[in-house]
Short mmCIF file of C-alpha atoms and ligand atoms in Angstrom, two decimals:
data_model
loop_
_atom_site.label_atom_id
_atom_site.label_comp_id
_atom_site.label_asym_id
_atom_site.label_seq_id
_atom_site.Cartn_x
_atom_site.Cartn_y
_atom_site.Cartn_z
CA MET A 515 -15.42 -5.35 24.36
CA ALA A 516 -11.85 -5.72 25.44
CA THR A 517 -10.39 -5.38 22.23
CA LEU A 518 -12.11 -1.75 21.68
CA ILE A 519 -10.14 -0.57 24.64
CA PRO A 520 -6.89 1.01 23.19
CA ASN A 521 -3.84 -1.00 23.89
CA LEU A 522 -1.73 1.30 25.49
CA PHE A 523 1.42 -1.02 24.91
CA SER A 524 1.06 -0.67 21.52
CA PHE A 525 -0.14 3.08 21.25
CA VAL A 526 2.64 4.25 23.57
CA GLN A 527 5.24 2.31 21.71
CA LYS A 528 4.25 3.74 18.33
CA PHE A 529 4.72 7.35 19.45
CA ASN A 530 7.84 6.84 21.77
CA ALA A 531 9.61 5.00 18.64
CA LYS A 532 10.57 2.15 20.87
CA PHE A 533 10.07 -1.42 19.82
CA ASP A 534 8.92 -3.74 22.60
CA GLU A 535 9.76 -7.39 21.37
CA LYS A 536 7.95 -9.23 23.90
CA ALA A 537 4.70 -7.24 23.33
CA PHE A 538 5.48 -7.92 19.55
CA GLU A 539 5.54 -11.55 19.51
CA LYS A 540 2.52 -11.84 22.06
CA GLU A 541 0.42 -9.44 19.68
CA THR A 542 1.43 -11.22 16.49
CA GLU A 543 1.20 -15.00 17.83
CA LYS A 544 -1.36 -15.89 15.00
CA ASN A 545 -2.10 -18.85 12.83
CA PHE A 546 -3.75 -18.60 9.49
CA ASN A 547 -5.50 -21.17 7.98
CA SER A 548 -5.11 -21.13 4.20
CA GLN A 549 -8.04 -23.54 3.44
CA GLN A 550 -10.31 -21.19 5.41
CA ILE A 551 -8.82 -18.24 3.56
CA ALA A 552 -9.45 -19.95 0.42
CA GLY A 553 -13.19 -20.44 0.88
CA LEU A 554 -13.44 -16.61 1.68
CA ILE A 555 -11.64 -15.75 -1.65
CA LEU A 556 -14.02 -17.78 -3.51
CA GLN A 557 -16.67 -15.41 -1.74
CA TYR A 558 -14.70 -12.15 -2.90
CA LYS A 559 -14.09 -13.68 -6.38
CA ALA A 560 -17.93 -14.08 -6.83
CA GLN A 561 -18.94 -10.76 -5.17
CA ALA A 562 -16.26 -8.77 -7.88
CA LYS A 563 -18.49 -10.59 -10.71
CA ASP A 564 -21.31 -8.75 -9.44
CA LEU A 565 -19.58 -5.47 -9.05
CA LEU A 566 -18.22 -5.67 -12.21
CA HIS A 567 -21.48 -4.70 -13.92
CA ASN A 568 -21.88 -1.97 -11.81
CA LYS A 569 -20.19 1.22 -13.54
CA ALA A 570 -20.31 3.57 -10.36
CA GLU A 571 -18.16 0.83 -8.73
CA VAL A 572 -15.65 0.66 -11.88
CA LEU A 573 -15.35 4.48 -11.95
CA LYS A 574 -14.37 3.95 -8.24
CA VAL A 575 -11.66 1.58 -9.45
CA VAL A 576 -10.05 4.34 -11.50
CA GLN A 577 -9.83 6.67 -8.87
CA TYR A 578 -8.04 4.00 -6.29
CA ILE A 579 -5.34 3.53 -9.06
CA ASP A 580 -1.89 4.88 -8.17
CA LEU A 581 -1.22 5.04 -12.14
CA THR A 582 2.55 3.65 -12.44
CA THR A 583 5.51 3.73 -14.62
CA LEU A 584 8.82 2.19 -13.05
CA ALA A 585 11.14 1.44 -15.96
CA GLY A 586 14.72 2.00 -16.36
CA ASP A 587 14.03 4.03 -19.63
CA ASP A 588 11.32 6.31 -18.25
CA THR A 589 11.62 9.74 -19.60
CA LYS A 590 10.68 13.27 -18.76
CA ASP A 591 8.20 13.03 -22.03
CA ARG A 592 6.77 9.63 -20.66
CA VAL A 593 5.93 10.74 -17.15
CA GLU A 594 4.41 13.97 -18.22
CA ALA A 595 1.97 12.22 -20.43
CA LEU A 596 1.54 9.75 -17.71
CA THR A 597 0.70 12.54 -15.18
CA ASP A 598 -1.73 14.09 -17.89
CA ARG A 599 -3.54 10.61 -18.13
CA ALA A 600 -3.85 10.54 -14.36
CA LEU A 601 -5.45 13.89 -14.08
CA LYS A 602 -8.02 12.63 -16.73
CA PRO A 603 -7.94 8.94 -17.18
CA ILE A 604 -11.74 8.77 -18.66
CA PRO A 605 -11.33 11.27 -21.72
CA SER A 606 -15.18 12.01 -21.57
CA ASN A 607 -15.28 12.72 -17.84
CA ALA A 608 -13.26 15.56 -16.74
CA SER A 609 -14.18 15.15 -12.94
CA ILE A 610 -12.35 11.97 -12.30
CA HIS A 611 -8.62 11.68 -11.56
CA CYS A 612 -6.41 8.67 -10.33
CA GLY A 613 -5.24 8.22 -6.56
CA ALA A 614 -1.82 9.16 -7.70
CA VAL A 615 0.74 9.07 -10.32
CA CYS A 616 3.59 6.90 -9.18
CA VAL A 617 7.54 7.16 -10.63
CA TYR A 618 11.07 6.74 -9.73
CA PRO A 619 12.56 9.28 -7.49
CA GLN A 620 14.58 10.90 -10.54
CA ARG A 621 11.29 11.50 -12.36
CA VAL A 622 9.64 13.37 -9.42
CA ALA A 623 10.95 16.95 -10.38
CA ASP A 624 9.58 16.49 -13.92
CA VAL A 625 6.17 15.66 -12.70
CA ALA A 626 6.15 18.31 -10.08
CA LYS A 627 7.30 20.87 -12.64
CA HIS A 628 4.59 19.61 -15.33
CA LEU A 629 1.77 20.07 -12.61
CA LYS A 630 2.95 23.32 -11.69
CA ALA A 631 3.26 24.64 -15.37
CA ASN A 632 -0.38 23.46 -16.05
CA GLY A 633 -1.67 24.91 -12.78
CA LYS A 634 -2.98 21.10 -11.77
CA LYS A 635 -2.77 19.41 -8.29
CA LEU A 636 -2.42 15.63 -8.11
CA ASN A 637 -0.67 13.18 -5.51
CA ILE A 638 2.75 12.46 -6.53
CA ALA A 639 3.95 8.91 -5.31
CA SER A 640 7.61 7.95 -5.65
CA VAL A 641 9.30 4.38 -4.88
CA ALA A 642 12.15 5.33 -2.76
CA ALA A 643 14.74 3.87 -0.35
CA GLY A 644 16.42 1.48 -2.51
CA PHE A 645 13.55 0.15 -4.32
CA PRO A 646 12.76 -2.67 -5.21
CA SER A 647 15.54 -4.67 -3.46
CA GLY A 648 15.74 -2.88 -0.28
CA GLN A 649 19.53 -3.99 -0.08
CA TYR A 650 20.97 -0.53 0.64
CA HIS A 651 22.52 1.15 3.88
CA LEU A 652 19.97 2.72 5.80
CA LYS A 653 21.62 6.33 5.64
CA SER A 654 21.34 6.08 1.70
CA LYS A 655 17.58 5.23 2.04
CA VAL A 656 16.92 7.95 4.23
CA LEU A 657 18.75 10.55 2.13
CA GLU A 658 17.00 9.13 -1.00
CA VAL A 659 13.74 9.61 0.80
CA GLU A 660 14.66 13.27 1.77
CA LEU A 661 15.58 14.14 -1.83
CA THR A 662 12.67 12.54 -3.32
CA VAL A 663 10.21 14.72 -0.91
CA ALA A 664 12.45 17.73 -1.61
CA ASP A 665 11.59 17.44 -5.11
CA GLY A 666 7.88 17.25 -4.85
CA ALA A 667 6.48 13.75 -3.96
CA THR A 668 3.72 13.71 -1.55
CA GLU A 669 3.67 10.25 -1.13
CA ILE A 670 6.76 7.73 -0.81
CA ASP A 671 6.51 4.00 -1.29
CA ILE A 672 9.54 2.08 0.46
CA VAL A 673 10.13 -1.66 0.71
CA ILE A 674 10.89 -3.77 4.09
CA SER A 675 14.41 -5.09 4.51
CA ARG A 676 13.40 -8.98 3.53
CA ALA A 677 16.81 -10.17 4.83
CA ALA A 678 15.71 -8.94 8.60
CA ALA A 679 12.19 -10.22 8.06
CA LEU A 680 13.27 -13.62 7.04
CA GLY A 681 15.75 -13.67 10.07
CA GLY A 682 12.94 -12.83 12.46
CA ASP A 683 14.57 -9.63 13.10
CA TRP A 684 11.32 -7.52 13.38
CA LYS A 685 13.24 -4.82 15.35
CA THR A 686 15.47 -3.96 12.75
CA VAL A 687 12.20 -3.96 10.13
CA TYR A 688 10.55 -1.62 12.55
CA ASP A 689 13.61 0.64 13.08
CA GLU A 690 14.05 1.08 9.36
CA VAL A 691 10.56 1.87 8.66
CA HIS A 692 10.52 4.24 11.51
CA ALA A 693 13.33 6.10 10.23
CA LEU A 694 12.08 6.54 6.96
CA LYS A 695 8.82 7.82 8.17
CA GLN A 696 10.98 10.56 9.85
CA ALA A 697 12.49 11.27 6.70
CA CYS A 698 9.26 11.56 4.95
CA GLY A 699 7.89 14.85 6.71
CA LYS A 700 4.67 15.67 5.76
CA ALA A 701 4.74 12.98 2.79
CA HIS A 702 2.81 10.16 3.27
CA LEU A 703 4.42 6.57 3.87
CA LYS A 704 3.15 3.52 2.16
CA THR A 705 5.46 0.63 3.38
CA ILE A 706 5.66 -2.17 0.91
CA LEU A 707 5.90 -5.72 2.40
CA ALA A 708 7.26 -7.83 -0.78
CA THR A 709 5.20 -10.45 0.25
CA GLY A 710 6.10 -12.69 -2.31
CA GLU A 711 9.41 -13.30 -0.89
CA LEU A 712 8.12 -13.42 2.76
CA LYS A 713 7.38 -17.43 2.83
CA THR A 714 4.66 -17.63 5.55
CA LEU A 715 1.52 -15.98 6.13
CA SER A 716 2.81 -15.54 9.93
CA ASN A 717 5.88 -13.45 8.28
CA VAL A 718 3.03 -11.19 6.11
CA TYR A 719 1.29 -10.41 9.35
CA LYS A 720 4.35 -9.82 11.33
CA ALA A 721 5.75 -7.46 8.53
CA SER A 722 2.45 -5.66 8.53
CA TRP A 723 2.49 -5.27 12.23
CA ALA A 724 6.00 -3.89 12.43
CA SER A 725 5.01 -1.55 9.29
CA ILE A 726 2.02 -0.30 11.27
CA LEU A 727 3.72 -0.02 14.74
CA ALA A 728 6.55 1.92 12.73
CA GLY A 729 4.10 5.13 11.51
CA SER A 730 3.25 3.61 8.12
CA ASP A 731 0.22 5.44 6.53
CA PHE A 732 -0.22 2.53 4.09
CA ILE A 733 0.70 -0.99 3.84
CA LYS A 734 1.42 -2.28 0.36
CA THR A 735 1.99 -5.79 -0.94
CA SER A 736 4.34 -5.70 -3.46
CA THR A 737 6.95 -3.66 -5.54
CA GLY A 738 5.63 -5.29 -8.82
CA LYS A 739 9.21 -6.72 -9.24
CA GLU A 740 8.87 -9.73 -7.13
CA SER A 741 8.08 -12.98 -9.04
CA VAL A 742 4.77 -13.34 -6.98
CA ASN A 743 3.10 -10.13 -6.30
CA ALA A 744 -0.31 -9.27 -5.06
CA THR A 745 -2.61 -11.89 -4.16
CA LEU A 746 -5.98 -11.64 -2.20
CA GLU A 747 -4.48 -14.60 0.36
CA VAL A 748 -1.98 -11.72 1.69
CA ALA A 749 -4.37 -9.28 1.37
CA TYR A 750 -6.55 -11.12 3.62
CA VAL A 751 -3.74 -11.33 6.10
CA MET A 752 -2.52 -7.64 5.56
CA CYS A 753 -6.06 -6.33 6.28
CA GLN A 754 -6.58 -8.27 9.52
CA ALA A 755 -3.61 -6.50 11.02
CA ILE A 756 -5.15 -3.05 9.68
CA LYS A 757 -8.52 -4.28 11.36
CA ARG A 758 -6.67 -5.18 14.74
CA TRP A 759 -4.78 -1.81 14.78
CA HIS A 760 -7.85 0.17 14.11
CA GLU A 761 -9.70 -2.10 17.19
CA LEU A 762 -6.68 -0.92 19.44
CA THR A 763 -6.09 2.64 18.61
CA GLY A 764 -9.14 3.60 16.49
CA GLU A 765 -6.61 4.54 13.36
CA LYS A 766 -7.27 3.76 10.12
CA VAL A 767 -3.82 2.34 8.11
CA GLY A 768 -4.45 2.29 4.25
CA PHE A 769 -3.93 -0.82 2.13
CA LYS A 770 -2.51 -0.99 -1.31
CA PRO A 771 -2.37 -3.95 -3.40
CA ALA A 772 0.30 -3.77 -6.22
CA GLY A 773 1.98 -5.56 -8.87
CA GLY A 774 0.21 -7.99 -11.38
CA ILE A 775 -3.41 -6.31 -11.20
CA LYS A 776 -4.24 -5.95 -14.82
CA THR A 777 -8.24 -6.71 -14.97
CA THR A 778 -11.08 -4.45 -13.64
CA GLU A 779 -12.46 -7.79 -12.17
CA GLU A 780 -9.04 -8.51 -10.34
CA ALA A 781 -8.98 -5.08 -8.95
CA LEU A 782 -13.04 -5.68 -8.10
CA GLU A 783 -11.87 -8.77 -5.70
CA TYR A 784 -9.72 -6.45 -3.62
CA VAL A 785 -12.58 -4.08 -3.38
CA ALA A 786 -14.77 -7.19 -2.27
CA LEU A 787 -12.09 -8.20 0.40
CA ILE A 788 -11.93 -4.91 1.89
CA LYS A 789 -15.79 -4.52 1.96
CA GLU A 790 -16.06 -7.59 4.07
CA ILE A 791 -12.75 -7.09 6.29
CA LEU A 792 -12.64 -3.37 6.81
CA GLY A 793 -15.94 -1.92 5.95
CA ASP A 794 -17.18 0.66 3.26
CA GLU A 795 -15.17 3.41 5.28
CA TRP A 796 -11.84 1.99 3.73
CA LEU A 797 -13.43 2.34 0.22
CA ASN A 798 -11.78 5.75 -0.80
CA PRO A 799 -8.54 6.97 -2.18
CA GLU A 800 -7.45 8.14 1.41
CA LEU A 801 -7.50 4.55 2.52
CA PHE A 802 -7.10 2.28 -0.41
CA ARG A 803 -5.15 2.49 -3.87
CA ILE A 804 -3.97 0.08 -6.13
CA GLY A 805 -0.66 0.25 -7.75
CA ALA A 806 -0.92 -0.75 -11.73
CA SER A 807 0.43 0.17 -14.78
CA SER A 808 -2.11 -1.38 -17.15
CA LEU A 809 -5.15 -1.48 -15.12
CA LEU A 810 -6.84 1.65 -16.32
CA ASP A 811 -7.06 0.28 -20.15
CA ASP A 812 -8.99 -2.63 -18.88
CA CYS A 813 -11.23 -0.18 -16.83
CA LEU A 814 -12.04 1.97 -19.60
CA LYS A 815 -13.29 -1.19 -21.44
CA HIS A 816 -16.18 -1.59 -18.73
CA LEU A 817 -17.05 2.31 -18.83
O1 LIG B 1432 3.26 -0.46 -7.47
C1 LIG B 1432 3.20 -0.71 -8.87
C2 LIG B 1432 3.75 -1.76 -9.46
O2 LIG B 1432 5.04 -1.65 -9.63
C3 LIG B 1432 2.70 -1.99 -10.65
O3 LIG B 1432 2.92 -3.21 -11.15
P1 LIG B 1432 2.40 -3.75 -12.55
O4 LIG B 1432 3.11 -3.01 -13.63
O5 LIG B 1432 2.46 -5.17 -12.65
O6 LIG B 1432 1.06 -3.24 -12.81
#
């Protein structure tokens, strides 16, 4: 019962933009048992095998995808073609579209102009703010977010400072995310934790909590550029933070696994995990996305 009563500490903290270190430490003092999580992961994997035979579930996966290209040689032509594919990912079904198209900041204007010229609407996500390292001055990160939103991005994917996180400086993690949330204006903020570089599950939980407190609309596992990207283990921990925030405040923060998710079965493992931890109400593109460059090809084989 106690957990259903909004925790005014956290709630007020979020909207006053002040970071209370003691409250943060108290809230995030948790131990995660990898063995126990591994047991649950086996269950999610078994459930995904069943879901794979259900075409309606595969169709939903297509709609969760942030169809991504993040390459140094991306051109206007490439992102326009990707946008067309995100608008109609299944050639025989014009009613389905992907969650968003996701490109580098310099390509956002190409996508926005292409959509306008064709009279189409689609979420445009972009990986602004010094992606993927995050090793840039906050001032330039803020400016990059502002410029990218001005070019037409409706969703901004930023990455936290791993240097601050690994040093236990959660206030800096919070302050940066908070500043970047303000820079987003009306655009949604997805905060990438780069979990493959955070070393411990405790750090993953703390990074999730700091990002949620700072106003992130989504928390996302990885940039796709770390040597270890999305895993079910970190997804479990991140979804526990999302669940806890919902218990305390009634607010729903979205979840986006990204990086290295190439098969429909892998995508459905995340669906099974979310179903168990957060429930069916999280299984829609408003609250669940999968960042992926090649997953769609595999989904088409299952339809
Ligand atoms: O955010 C999206 C990821 O960068 C995509 O990663 P991927 O190319 O491994 O699918």
